Coordinates of C-alpha atoms in Angstrom, one line a residue:
Chain B
M1 CA 0.0 0.0 0.0
S2 CA 2.1 2.9 -1.3
Q3 CA -0.6 5.4 -0.3
A4 CA -0.6 4.5 3.2
T5 CA 3.2 4.8 3.7
D6 CA 3.0 8.1 1.8
A7 CA 0.5 9.3 4.3
L8 CA 2.7 8.3 7.2
T9 CA 5.7 10.3 6.0
V10 CA 4.0 13.5 4.6
S11 CA 2.4 15.6 7.3
T12 CA -0.8 17.4 6.7
P13 CA -1.0 21.1 6.5
T14 CA -2.9 22.8 9.3
V15 CA -5.6 24.1 7.0
G16 CA -6.4 20.6 5.8
M17 CA -6.7 19.4 9.4
I18 CA -9.0 22.4 10.3
R19 CA -11.0 22.0 7.2
T20 CA -11.7 18.2 8.0
L21 CA -12.5 18.9 11.6
G22 CA -14.8 21.6 10.8
L23 CA -16.6 19.6 8.1
V24 CA -16.9 16.6 10.4
A25 CA -18.2 18.8 13.3
A26 CA -20.8 20.5 11.0
L27 CA -22.0 17.2 9.8
C28 CA -22.2 15.8 13.3
G29 CA -23.9 19.0 14.4
L30 CA -26.5 18.5 11.7
I31 CA -27.2 14.8 12.7
I32 CA -27.6 15.7 16.4
V33 CA -30.0 18.5 15.7
S34 CA -32.1 16.5 13.5
A35 CA -32.3 13.7 16.0
Y36 CA -33.2 16.2 18.7
Q37 CA -35.9 17.8 16.7
G38 CA -37.2 14.5 15.5
T39 CA -37.6 13.0 18.9
Y40 CA -38.5 16.0 20.9
D41 CA -42.3 15.7 20.9
A42 CA -42.1 11.9 21.7
V43 CA -39.6 12.6 24.5
Q44 CA -41.8 15.3 26.0
E45 CA -44.9 13.2 25.8
N46 CA -43.2 10.3 27.4
K47 CA -42.0 12.5 30.4
R48 CA -45.5 13.9 30.8
I49 CA -47.1 10.4 30.8
A50 CA -44.4 9.2 33.3
V51 CA -45.1 12.1 35.7
E52 CA -48.9 11.6 35.4
R53 CA -48.7 7.9 36.0
A54 CA -46.6 8.6 39.2
V55 CA -48.9 11.3 40.5
F56 CA -52.0 9.2 39.8
K57 CA -50.4 6.4 41.7
V58 CA -49.8 8.5 44.9
I59 CA -53.2 10.3 44.6
P60 CA -55.5 7.5 43.5
V61 CA -58.7 9.6 43.3
A62 CA -57.1 12.2 41.0
T63 CA -58.2 12.4 37.4
S64 CA -56.2 15.5 36.3
I65 CA -53.1 17.1 37.2
V66 CA -51.9 20.7 37.2
E67 CA -48.3 21.6 37.5
Y68 CA -47.3 24.5 39.8
L69 CA -44.2 26.2 41.1
A70 CA -44.3 27.5 44.8
P71 CA -42.1 30.5 45.2
G72 CA -40.4 31.5 48.6
S73 CA -43.2 34.0 49.2
G74 CA -46.4 34.6 47.3
A75 CA -49.0 32.4 45.6
P76 CA -48.0 29.3 43.6
Q77 CA -47.8 29.9 39.9
K78 CA -49.0 27.6 37.2
V79 CA -46.2 26.0 35.1
G80 CA -46.4 27.1 31.4
T81 CA -48.4 30.2 31.7
G82 CA -45.6 32.5 30.6
G83 CA -44.7 34.0 34.0
T84 CA -41.3 33.3 35.3
A85 CA -41.1 32.0 38.8
P86 CA -38.2 33.2 41.0
A87 CA -35.4 31.0 41.6
G88 CA -35.7 28.5 44.4
S89 CA -39.3 27.8 43.6
I90 CA -40.4 24.3 44.4
K91 CA -42.3 22.3 41.8
F92 CA -45.5 20.4 42.8
Y93 CA -48.5 18.7 41.3
A94 CA -52.1 19.4 42.3
G95 CA -54.3 16.5 41.7
Y96 CA -58.0 17.1 41.1
D97 CA -60.8 14.6 41.2
K98 CA -63.5 14.3 38.5
D99 CA -65.5 17.1 40.0
G100 CA -62.5 19.5 40.0
H101 CA -61.9 19.5 43.7
L102 CA -58.5 19.4 45.1
A103 CA -57.6 15.7 45.9
G104 CA -54.0 16.0 47.0
I105 CA -50.7 17.6 46.4
A106 CA -47.8 15.6 45.0
A107 CA -44.2 16.6 45.2
E108 CA -40.8 15.1 44.8
G109 CA -38.2 14.4 47.5
A110 CA -34.8 12.9 47.5
A111 CA -32.3 11.6 49.9
K112 CA -29.2 9.3 50.0
G113 CA -30.0 5.7 50.2
Y114 CA -27.8 2.6 50.4
A115 CA -26.7 2.6 46.8
D116 CA -27.5 6.0 45.5
T117 CA -30.0 8.8 46.0
V118 CA -33.5 7.6 46.3
R119 CA -36.0 10.0 44.5
I120 CA -39.6 9.7 45.6
L121 CA -43.0 11.3 44.9
F122 CA -45.2 11.8 47.9
A123 CA -48.7 12.9 48.4
W124 CA -49.9 15.4 51.0
D125 CA -53.5 15.7 51.8
P126 CA -54.4 19.3 52.7
A127 CA -57.7 18.6 54.3
Q128 CA -56.3 16.1 56.8
A129 CA -52.7 17.5 56.9
T130 CA -51.2 14.1 56.4
I131 CA -48.8 12.5 54.0
T132 CA -51.0 9.8 52.4
G133 CA -48.4 7.8 50.5
F134 CA -45.3 7.7 48.3
G135 CA -44.0 6.2 45.2
V136 CA -40.4 5.7 44.0
V137 CA -39.3 7.9 41.0
S138 CA -35.8 6.4 40.8
S139 CA -33.6 4.2 43.0
R140 CA -30.8 1.8 42.7
E141 CA -31.4 0.1 46.0
T142 CA -30.6 -3.6 46.4
P143 CA -33.2 -5.8 44.7
G144 CA -35.0 -7.8 47.2
I145 CA -33.9 -5.7 50.2
G146 CA -34.1 -1.9 49.7
D147 CA -36.7 -2.1 46.9
K148 CA -39.2 -3.6 49.3
I149 CA -40.2 -0.1 50.4
V150 CA -42.9 0.0 47.8
V151 CA -44.4 -3.5 48.3
D152 CA -43.7 -4.2 52.0
K153 CA -47.3 -4.3 53.6
D154 CA -46.1 -3.2 57.1
F155 CA -44.0 -0.4 55.7
L156 CA -46.9 0.9 53.7
A157 CA -49.1 0.7 56.8
N158 CA -47.1 3.6 58.1
F159 CA -49.2 5.9 56.0
P160 CA -51.0 8.2 56.4
L161 CA -48.4 10.1 58.5
A162 CA -49.4 13.1 60.5
A163 CA -47.9 16.2 59.2
P164 CA -49.7 19.3 60.7
L165 CA -47.9 22.7 60.6
S166 CA -46.4 24.2 63.8
D167 CA -48.3 27.1 65.5
D168 CA -46.2 29.7 63.7
R169 CA -46.9 28.0 60.3
M170 CA -43.1 28.0 59.4
V171 CA -42.3 24.4 59.7
L172 CA -44.1 21.0 60.4
A173 CA -45.1 20.6 64.0
H174 CA -43.2 17.3 64.1
E175 CA -40.3 16.2 62.2
I176 CA -41.1 13.3 60.1
R177 CA -38.5 10.5 60.8
T178 CA -37.9 6.9 60.5
V179 CA -37.3 4.9 63.6
K180 CA -36.0 1.4 64.2
H181 CA -38.3 -1.5 63.2
G182 CA -40.9 -2.1 65.9
T183 CA -40.3 1.2 67.8
K184 CA -43.0 3.5 66.1
T185 CA -44.9 5.4 68.9
Q186 CA -46.1 8.5 67.1
P187 CA -48.3 9.1 64.0
W188 CA -45.5 11.1 62.3
E189 CA -42.9 8.3 62.7
I190 CA -42.1 5.7 60.1
D191 CA -41.4 2.2 61.2
A192 CA -38.3 1.0 59.3
I193 CA -38.3 -2.3 57.4
A194 CA -36.0 -4.7 59.4
G195 CA -33.0 -5.3 57.2
A196 CA -33.6 -2.3 55.1
T197 CA -33.2 0.4 57.6
I198 CA -31.0 2.7 55.4
T199 CA -33.5 2.8 52.6
S200 CA -36.3 3.2 55.0
R201 CA -34.6 6.2 56.5
A202 CA -33.9 7.7 53.1
V203 CA -37.7 7.6 52.5
G204 CA -38.3 9.4 55.8
K205 CA -35.6 12.0 55.2
A206 CA -36.7 12.7 51.6
I207 CA -40.4 13.2 52.7
N208 CA -39.4 15.3 55.7
E209 CA -37.0 17.6 53.8
A210 CA -39.4 18.1 51.0
A211 CA -42.5 18.6 53.1
Q212 CA -40.8 21.0 55.5
A213 CA -39.9 23.2 52.5
L214 CA -43.1 22.9 50.6
V215 CA -46.0 22.7 53.0
P216 CA -45.5 26.1 54.8
R217 CA -45.4 27.7 51.4
L218 CA -48.7 26.1 50.3
V219 CA -50.9 26.5 53.5
P220 CA -51.5 30.2 53.1
H221 CA -52.6 29.8 49.5
L222 CA -54.7 26.7 49.7
D223 CA -58.0 28.5 48.8
A224 CA -56.6 29.4 45.5
L225 CA -55.7 25.8 44.8
K226 CA -59.0 24.3 46.0
E227 CA -60.8 24.2 42.7
K228 CA -59.3 23.4 39.4
S229 CA -58.9 26.6 37.4
Chain T
M1 CA -15.2 -15.7 -10.2
S2 CA -14.9 -13.0 -7.6
T3 CA -13.2 -9.8 -8.7
A4 CA -10.9 -7.8 -6.7
T5 CA -13.4 -5.0 -6.2
N6 CA -16.5 -7.1 -5.5
L7 CA -16.5 -9.3 -2.4
S8 CA -17.9 -12.8 -3.1
S9 CA -20.7 -13.9 -0.8
T10 CA -18.4 -16.2 1.2
D11 CA -16.0 -13.3 1.8
R12 CA -19.0 -11.3 3.0
W13 CA -20.2 -14.0 5.2
D14 CA -16.6 -14.4 6.6
E15 CA -16.4 -10.7 7.3
F16 CA -19.6 -10.9 9.1
M17 CA -18.8 -14.0 11.2
E18 CA -15.5 -12.8 12.2
G19 CA -17.1 -10.6 14.9
V20 CA -20.0 -13.1 15.8
W21 CA -17.7 -16.0 16.5
R22 CA -13.9 -16.0 15.9
Q23 CA -13.4 -12.5 17.3
N24 CA -16.4 -12.3 19.5
P25 CA -15.8 -8.9 21.3
L26 CA -17.1 -10.3 24.7
F27 CA -16.1 -13.9 24.8
V28 CA -13.0 -13.9 22.8
M29 CA -11.5 -10.4 23.0
V30 CA -13.1 -9.7 26.4
L31 CA -13.8 -6.0 25.5
G32 CA -16.5 -3.8 26.6
L33 CA -17.0 -5.4 29.9
C34 CA -18.2 -2.2 31.5
P35 CA -21.7 -2.3 29.8
A36 CA -21.6 -6.0 29.6
L37 CA -21.4 -6.4 33.5
A38 CA -23.5 -3.3 34.5
V39 CA -26.6 -3.4 32.4
T40 CA -27.2 -7.2 31.9
V41 CA -29.5 -7.7 34.9
S42 CA -32.4 -8.5 32.5
A43 CA -32.7 -9.9 29.0
V44 CA -34.5 -6.7 27.7
N45 CA -31.9 -4.4 29.2
A46 CA -29.1 -6.6 27.6
L47 CA -30.8 -6.6 24.2
S48 CA -31.6 -2.9 24.2
M49 CA -27.9 -2.1 25.1
G50 CA -26.8 -4.5 22.3
L51 CA -29.1 -2.7 19.8
A52 CA -28.0 0.7 20.8
T53 CA -24.3 -0.3 20.4
T54 CA -25.1 -2.0 17.1
F55 CA -26.6 1.3 15.8
V56 CA -23.6 3.4 17.1
L57 CA -21.0 1.0 15.8
T58 CA -22.4 0.4 12.4
C59 CA -23.1 4.1 11.7
S60 CA -19.8 5.4 12.9
C61 CA -17.9 2.7 11.0
L62 CA -19.9 3.6 7.9
L63 CA -19.2 7.4 8.3
V64 CA -15.5 6.7 9.2
S65 CA -15.1 4.5 6.2
L66 CA -16.8 7.1 3.8
L67 CA -14.5 9.9 5.2
R68 CA -11.4 7.7 5.5
K69 CA -9.5 9.3 2.7
M70 CA -10.0 12.9 3.9
I71 CA -9.2 12.4 7.6
P72 CA -5.6 13.5 8.3
K73 CA -3.8 11.0 10.4
E74 CA -2.9 13.6 13.1
V75 CA -6.6 14.3 14.0
R76 CA -8.0 10.9 13.3
I77 CA -8.8 9.9 17.0
A78 CA -10.5 13.2 17.6
T79 CA -12.6 12.8 14.4
Y80 CA -13.6 9.2 15.3
I81 CA -14.6 10.3 18.8
V82 CA -16.7 13.2 17.5
I83 CA -18.4 10.8 15.0
I84 CA -19.1 8.2 17.7
A85 CA -20.4 10.8 20.1
T86 CA -22.8 12.0 17.6
F87 CA -24.4 8.7 17.1
V88 CA -24.5 8.0 20.9
T89 CA -26.4 11.3 21.2
V90 CA -28.9 10.2 18.6
V91 CA -29.3 6.9 20.4
D92 CA -29.7 8.7 23.6
Y93 CA -32.7 10.7 22.2
V94 CA -34.2 7.7 20.4
I95 CA -34.3 5.6 23.7
Q96 CA -35.9 8.5 25.6
A97 CA -38.4 8.7 22.9
V98 CA -39.1 4.9 22.9
S99 CA -39.3 4.3 26.6
L100 CA -38.3 6.4 29.7
A101 CA -38.3 3.3 31.8
L102 CA -35.8 1.7 29.6
Y103 CA -33.7 4.9 29.6
D104 CA -33.7 5.0 33.4
A105 CA -32.7 1.3 33.5
L106 CA -29.7 1.7 31.2
G107 CA -28.8 4.9 33.0
A108 CA -25.4 6.5 32.3
F109 CA -24.4 3.4 30.2
I110 CA -25.9 4.8 27.1
Q111 CA -23.7 7.8 27.2
L112 CA -20.8 5.6 28.0
I113 CA -21.1 3.8 24.7
V114 CA -18.9 6.8 23.6
V115 CA -15.9 5.2 25.3
N116 CA -16.8 1.7 24.5
C117 CA -13.4 0.4 23.3
I118 CA -15.0 -2.0 20.8
I119 CA -16.3 1.0 18.8
L120 CA -13.1 3.1 18.8
G121 CA -11.2 -0.1 18.1
R122 CA -13.3 -1.0 15.0
A123 CA -13.1 2.6 13.7
E124 CA -9.3 2.6 14.0
A125 CA -8.5 -0.9 13.1
H126 CA -10.9 -1.7 10.4
A127 CA -13.2 1.1 9.2
S128 CA -10.4 3.5 8.5
K129 CA -8.6 1.2 6.2
N130 CA -11.6 -0.5 4.4
P131 CA -14.4 0.5 1.9
P132 CA -17.8 1.1 3.4
L133 CA -19.4 -2.2 2.6
P134 CA -16.8 -4.5 4.3
A135 CA -16.4 -1.9 7.1
M136 CA -20.2 -2.1 7.7
L137 CA -20.3 -5.9 7.5
N138 CA -17.4 -6.1 10.0
A139 CA -19.2 -3.7 12.3
L140 CA -22.5 -5.5 11.9
G141 CA -20.7 -8.8 12.8
M142 CA -19.0 -7.3 15.9
S143 CA -22.3 -5.8 17.0
A144 CA -24.1 -9.1 16.5
G145 CA -21.3 -10.9 18.6
F146 CA -21.6 -8.2 21.3
T147 CA -25.4 -8.2 21.4
L148 CA -25.4 -12.1 21.5
G149 CA -22.9 -11.9 24.5
L150 CA -24.9 -9.4 26.3
F151 CA -28.1 -11.4 25.7
A152 CA -26.4 -14.7 27.0
L153 CA -25.5 -12.8 30.2
G154 CA -28.7 -11.0 30.6
A155 CA -30.9 -14.0 30.0
V156 CA -29.0 -16.2 32.6
R157 CA -28.9 -13.5 35.1
E158 CA -32.6 -12.7 34.7
I159 CA -33.6 -16.5 34.9
L160 CA -31.5 -17.2 38.0
G161 CA -31.9 -13.8 39.8
A162 CA -35.5 -13.0 39.2
G163 CA -37.0 -16.4 37.9
T164 CA -38.3 -14.5 34.7
L165 CA -37.4 -14.2 31.2
F166 CA -38.4 -11.0 29.4
G167 CA -40.5 -10.3 32.4
I168 CA -42.5 -13.6 32.1
S169 CA -42.4 -15.7 35.1
L170 CA -40.8 -19.1 34.5
F171 CA -41.1 -21.0 37.8
G172 CA -44.3 -19.9 39.3
P173 CA -44.7 -17.9 42.5
H174 CA -42.7 -20.1 44.8
F175 CA -39.4 -19.5 43.2
Q176 CA -36.9 -18.1 45.5
P177 CA -34.8 -15.6 43.5
W178 CA -31.1 -15.9 43.6
V179 CA -30.6 -12.3 44.3
V180 CA -26.9 -12.2 43.9
M181 CA -27.2 -12.9 40.3
V182 CA -28.7 -9.5 39.5
L183 CA -26.2 -7.8 41.6
P184 CA -22.7 -6.9 40.4
P185 CA -20.9 -10.0 41.6
G186 CA -23.5 -12.1 39.6
G187 CA -22.3 -10.4 36.4
F188 CA -18.7 -11.8 37.1
F189 CA -20.0 -15.2 37.9
V190 CA -22.1 -15.6 34.8
L191 CA -19.4 -14.0 32.5
G192 CA -16.9 -16.5 34.0
L193 CA -19.1 -19.4 33.3
W194 CA -19.8 -18.3 29.7
L195 CA -16.0 -17.8 29.2
L196 CA -15.5 -21.4 30.4
V197 CA -18.2 -22.7 27.9
F198 CA -16.5 -20.7 25.0
A199 CA -13.1 -21.9 26.0
A200 CA -14.3 -25.5 26.1
I201 CA -15.9 -25.4 22.7
A202 CA -12.9 -23.8 21.2
R203 CA -10.6 -26.5 22.6
R204 CA -12.8 -29.3 21.5
K205 CA -12.7 -27.8 17.9
Q206 CA -8.9 -27.6 18.1
D207 CA -8.6 -31.2 19.4
K208 CA -10.7 -32.4 16.5
L209 CA -8.6 -30.5 13.9
A210 CA -5.4 -32.0 15.5
E211 CA -7.0 -35.4 15.4
A212 CA -7.9 -35.0 11.7
A213 CA -4.4 -33.8 10.9
G214 CA -2.9 -36.8 12.7
H215 CA -5.1 -39.2 10.7
A216 CA -4.0 -37.6 7.5

């Protein structure tokens, strides 16, 4: 192969290299943009369906969902109405039943589990001031041990959890926490699964942190959320 | 008679089978172990990963082969990586569009196809020196071999570790799953067993050849 040996001895001029790299980069850019544009609608639709499914699971009576952002102060704003919510707003989903009444609020929480961060979606019932349940958004917990949190009957029996606000309405009256298996004494405590304490704790911590931040922001504005608008 | 420019069908078959059997990336060359051990907890994940790699490998080898005469040797690795990364990004979007559950299950390993040594190895060692058709055949063969290997791992791990295949229960409700098989150590156990099987087959073949030579 005389061509190959020539190519090895003669070095390429800089312009040639830049031209090739530029051309390849432009070509690749074109391919990526077309792929992005081509799949955009399907990806957004998939994400919407995934969120809806998760919310309907934690608020079983809900038939429709409205996505909101709760800013540090002021009323929650609907997502996608054009207004820009201030940084630090918390996203939550308001689930409405078939008559358009507020059935529950769902929000995401996350905490470090055994293998990786456990991300959950929990439901808060404004009428009863309780956490009614939760679902897992993503987790890499050990199959057969940590992933029992969504199927273990005794663990699920922890819900609903009492989550009233304190008198000054700044935080929850009681910190939601996970206690060792068999030592639950209060309605805001979570009885851990024996053998899966770390994952159980992650659930408690995720709910506590997210609820402490979100619930005080919601309570003053609940009337605005009561009916589907 | 086959001409120099046109490959005969046996040559094509050889080119393809090279990767499937003689140079199987997983069981003979033992390459690409990162995705092979990490995502093969179920047959579906393994197959999807294999198909994603197939797409990236075949498309990048085709493009590298088409551009091979104009890529200067000084910047060839950079060019290959840009091309490979492009097709990985495409696959990333396509998987998100097909199924988010699958996308979550495969996790970071879709993006990590970029650094899969099988792909850069094929681009550098084969596609950059061969015309598009053999380059693609070789890439398809390698991908088929890789997909086959992943599926062999994934199917065994799912059957032993969860008692299911493609999510269908095989042994009824009383099966006690062998959990370690879907954990990282299980990947090594099953890979080791498959390597043993492949080595045994290869040895038997060699013995037969030696015996035939002895008789003649």
